[in-house]
Amino acid sequence: MSEATATQQKRPRSASLDCDVVVVGAGFAGLYAIHKLTTLGFHVQAFEKGKGVGGVWYWNRYPGARCDCESYYYSYSFSPELQQAWDWSLRYSEQPEILSYLEHVAQRFDLERLIRFETAVVGAAYDDVSSAWRVTTSDGAVTMTRFLVTAAGCLSEVHWPDIPGLQSFEGRLLHTAQWPHEEVDLSGRRVGIIGTGASAVQAIPRIARQAANLTVFQRTPNWVLPARNAPASSEFTAWYKANYPQIRQRCLDSGGGVPFDPPLGAAFDVSDDERQAVYERLWAQGGMRFFTAFTDLFMSEASNETAQAFVRAHILATVRDPQTAHKLVPTDHPIGVKRPPLDDDYYETFNRENVTLVDVRTDRIEQIEPTGVRAGEAFHALDDLVMATGFDALTGAILAMDIRGRSGAKLSEKWREGPQTYMGLGVAGFPNLFTITGPLSPSVLANMPTAVEQHADWIADCLVHMRSAGLTSIEPTETAEREWTAHSDEVVSATLYPRATSSWYQGANIPGKPRRFGVYVGGFSAYRERCEAIAANGYEGFRFTAPANA
Ligand code: N01
């Protein structure tokens, strides 16, 4: 029996509505929001584009797709029974295992009955008179709801760049984020891959082992760190299962939603030898722990340069061909301020005879032709072309829906200069809209399950408060939103993040997209405390309304 059968779906509180809450998306965020809200007695209807649950873990099935956060904390904390029931096979789980986990969660908590699959939300219009959203879906249906909660993902709106001739390619054209569900056999094939972000970095070593040859088209090299992935031993599994409460608390109290030991001092507080030893130790441990080396890696150019020098030396020592090695060394951004990918075999892969690196900054992709890619002077004949070109991140999936707030105002128009939100949770002029891990929240700079639980819990508490106080609408004030947006801009401007001018964190990967740093970099724990204080102070910065006859 599922754990949720005790919770029957309630009728919506208003007879004129189809439900209390529409949740958009059934990935980590949507599944938890559905569970939490139904448990509290709200009538929920969720919509999901995919045929199944999973969100990014449903779509991103490319070879090597894996999580760059370790599974013992990249997982839900809300159910002790779930935590004890689930064993992770690897330190960093691969996509099939994470998808199985999310399917298990959906089944265990009986969530699928509340999700309409293969149905995208295409529009949502707020009705001022009834304080309700009219939600339109891809099947033409309309759903009336009091609240609209987007859990559409920070990295789900797929980016296909406009490269001349792309559609003329006659081989297999693949995108990492829309990978076919059936096995794609690349053995013996001439494969090209465009992009060297986190997805490509995971895929390139796997594809290289299968393909006859692999041509990597790189525009901007990334600083790639070792993951040190390995099977999870029974001792390790027993350890995390026995320590979940402390692990989760450490996540909540940390800047990145992760249970890492924080750095103790600045890079130049220690001698050169001591600093080198710190980097060696964290490099050996693997993963994002590398960035816990010193307090000022994201603030000081000089400190950051010490970390860059360490990784640069590794790249140059690993890649045998000096020209290729130099092409792989980033020169346009400090380490860590553009999302650093992880892998254990990335640089070594460029030592393989069957792998070629093309720097498309010097050898521009002029044209994709039916049988290959013309870059600079050379033509690269290909059977398969993999686009690892990322996403219209942070705002893309929200703006893909035609969302209209008070008086028909368009969200796309409001965000013309970049997103403006209050806490990444709500938008002035768009009452009863909540955005889980929305723009200007810590979102992608926090461990995602920790961040989505925190947001969904906050939203659920707010809806319970409104229900008990008989309130029908909530929206941020213009002042609160302006101050938060300015605060987010101010915090990031004091860091090195804006130096990564090609980063999707600031919308730079999408031609024409406004440049605003879309993630709050002030730290997850400080952000969480601020959310709690807002609620404790009567939802400070939000404005409520009650029905006219109340
Ligand atoms: O996408 P990206 P991604 N011509 O935008 C290049 C998360 N993720 O799918 O850098 C040539 O990072 C582009 O070049 P440039 C993670 O947060 C998580 O790899 O813009 N090249 C870049 O190299 C990650 O950051 C996990 O100059 C073009 C690449 O394509 C995010 O998803 C695993 C081009 C796109 O890289 C996105 O990663 C994987 C063009 N016209 C991913 N257009 C986990 O661990 C784009 N590029 C959970």
Coordinates of N, CA, C and O in Angstrom, one line a residue, residues 133 406 411 414-415 420-435 458 462 466 473-485 534 539-545:
W133 N -6.6 31.7 -11.4 CA -5.9 31.5 -12.6 C -6.7 30.6 -13.6 O -7.2 29.6 -13.2
R406 N -2.2 40.6 -13.4 CA -3.3 41.6 -13.3 C -3.5 42.4 -14.6 O -2.5 42.7 -15.2
L411 N 4.0 38.4 -18.3 CA 5.3 38.2 -17.5 C 6.5 38.5 -18.4 O 7.5 39.0 -18.0
K414 N 7.2 42.0 -18.5 CA 7.7 42.5 -17.2 C 9.2 42.2 -17.1 O 10.0 42.9 -16.5
W415 N 9.5 41.0 -17.6 CA 10.9 40.5 -17.5 C 11.8 40.9 -18.7 O 12.8 40.3 -19.0
Q420 N 12.6 39.9 -12.4 CA 12.4 40.7 -11.2 C 11.5 39.8 -10.3 O 10.4 39.5 -10.8
T421 N 11.9 39.5 -9.1 CA 11.0 38.7 -8.3 C 11.2 39.1 -6.8 O 12.2 39.8 -6.5
Y422 N 10.4 38.6 -6.0 CA 10.6 38.8 -4.6 C 11.0 37.4 -4.1 O 10.2 36.4 -4.1
M423 N 12.3 37.2 -3.7 CA 12.8 36.0 -3.1 C 12.8 34.8 -4.1 O 13.0 33.7 -3.7
G424 N 12.6 35.2 -5.4 CA 12.5 34.1 -6.4 C 11.3 33.2 -6.1 O 11.1 32.1 -6.6
L425 N 10.3 33.8 -5.3 CA 9.1 33.0 -5.0 C 7.9 33.6 -5.6 O 6.9 32.8 -5.8
G426 N 7.9 34.9 -5.8 CA 6.6 35.5 -6.3 C 7.0 36.8 -7.1 O 8.1 37.3 -7.1
V427 N 6.0 37.2 -7.9 CA 6.2 38.4 -8.8 C 5.1 39.4 -8.6 O 3.9 39.0 -8.6
A428 N 5.5 40.6 -8.4 CA 4.5 41.7 -8.2 C 3.6 41.8 -9.4 O 4.2 41.8 -10.6
G429 N 2.3 41.9 -9.2 CA 1.4 42.0 -10.4 C 0.9 40.6 -10.9 O 0.1 40.6 -11.8
F430 N 1.4 39.6 -10.2 CA 1.0 38.2 -10.6 C 0.6 37.5 -9.3 O 1.3 36.6 -8.8
P431 N -0.6 37.8 -8.8 CA -1.0 37.3 -7.6 C -1.2 35.7 -7.6 O -1.5 35.2 -8.7
N432 N -1.0 35.1 -6.5 CA -1.2 33.7 -6.4 C -0.3 32.8 -7.3 O -0.7 31.7 -7.7
L433 N 0.8 33.4 -7.8 CA 1.7 32.7 -8.6 C 3.0 32.4 -7.7 O 3.5 33.4 -7.1
F434 N 3.4 31.2 -7.6 CA 4.6 30.9 -6.9 C 5.6 30.2 -7.8 O 5.2 29.3 -8.6
T435 N 6.9 30.5 -7.7 CA 7.9 29.9 -8.6 C 8.8 29.1 -7.7 O 9.6 29.7 -7.0
W458 N 7.8 26.3 2.3 CA 7.4 27.7 2.5 C 6.1 28.1 1.9 O 5.2 28.7 2.5
C462 N 2.5 29.0 3.6 CA 1.8 30.3 3.3 C 0.3 30.0 2.9 O -0.6 30.7 3.3
M466 N -3.1 31.3 4.6 CA -4.2 32.0 3.9 C -5.5 31.2 4.1 O -6.5 31.9 4.3
S473 N -6.0 36.1 -2.0 CA -4.8 36.3 -2.9 C -3.7 36.9 -2.1 O -3.8 37.6 -1.1
I474 N -2.5 36.6 -2.7 CA -1.2 37.1 -2.2 C -0.4 37.5 -3.3 O -0.3 36.9 -4.4
E475 N 0.4 38.6 -3.1 CA 1.4 39.0 -4.2 C 2.4 39.9 -3.5 O 2.1 40.6 -2.5
P476 N 3.6 39.8 -4.0 CA 4.7 40.7 -3.4 C 4.3 42.2 -3.7 O 3.7 42.4 -4.8
T477 N 4.7 43.0 -2.9 CA 4.6 44.5 -3.2 C 5.7 44.8 -4.2 O 6.8 44.2 -4.2
E478 N 5.5 45.9 -4.9 CA 6.5 46.4 -5.9 C 7.8 46.7 -5.1 O 8.9 46.5 -5.6
T479 N 7.6 47.3 -3.9 CA 8.8 47.8 -3.2 C 9.6 46.6 -2.7 O 10.8 46.6 -2.9
A480 N 9.0 45.6 -2.2 CA 9.7 44.4 -1.8 C 10.4 43.7 -2.9 O 11.6 43.3 -2.8
E481 N 9.7 43.7 -4.1 CA 10.3 43.0 -5.2 C 11.5 43.9 -5.7 O 12.6 43.3 -6.1
R482 N 11.4 45.2 -5.8 CA 12.4 46.1 -6.2 C 13.7 45.9 -5.3 O 14.8 45.8 -5.8
E483 N 13.4 45.9 -4.0 CA 14.5 45.8 -3.1 C 15.2 44.5 -3.2 O 16.5 44.4 -3.1
W484 N 14.5 43.4 -3.3 CA 15.1 42.1 -3.4 C 15.9 42.0 -4.7 O 17.1 41.5 -4.7
T485 N 15.4 42.4 -5.8 CA 16.1 42.4 -7.1 C 17.4 43.2 -7.0 O 18.4 42.7 -7.4
I534 N 10.5 36.4 6.9 CA 9.4 37.0 6.2 C 8.1 36.4 6.7 O 7.1 37.1 7.0
Y539 N 4.4 37.6 6.7 CA 4.6 37.6 5.3 C 4.9 39.0 4.8 O 4.3 39.5 3.8
E540 N 5.9 39.5 5.5 CA 6.5 40.8 5.2 C 6.8 41.0 3.7 O 7.5 40.1 3.1
G541 N 6.4 42.0 3.1 CA 6.7 42.2 1.7 C 5.7 41.7 0.7 O 5.7 41.9 -0.5
F542 N 4.7 40.9 1.3 CA 3.6 40.4 0.5 C 2.3 41.2 0.9 O 2.2 41.7 2.0
R543 N 1.4 41.2 0.0 CA 0.1 41.9 0.2 C -1.0 40.8 0.0 O -0.9 40.0 -0.9
F544 N -1.9 40.8 0.9 CA -3.0 39.8 0.8 C -4.3 40.5 0.5 O -4.5 41.7 0.9
T545 N -5.2 39.7 -0.1 CA -6.6 40.3 -0.1 C -7.5 39.1 0.4 O -7.3 37.9 0.2

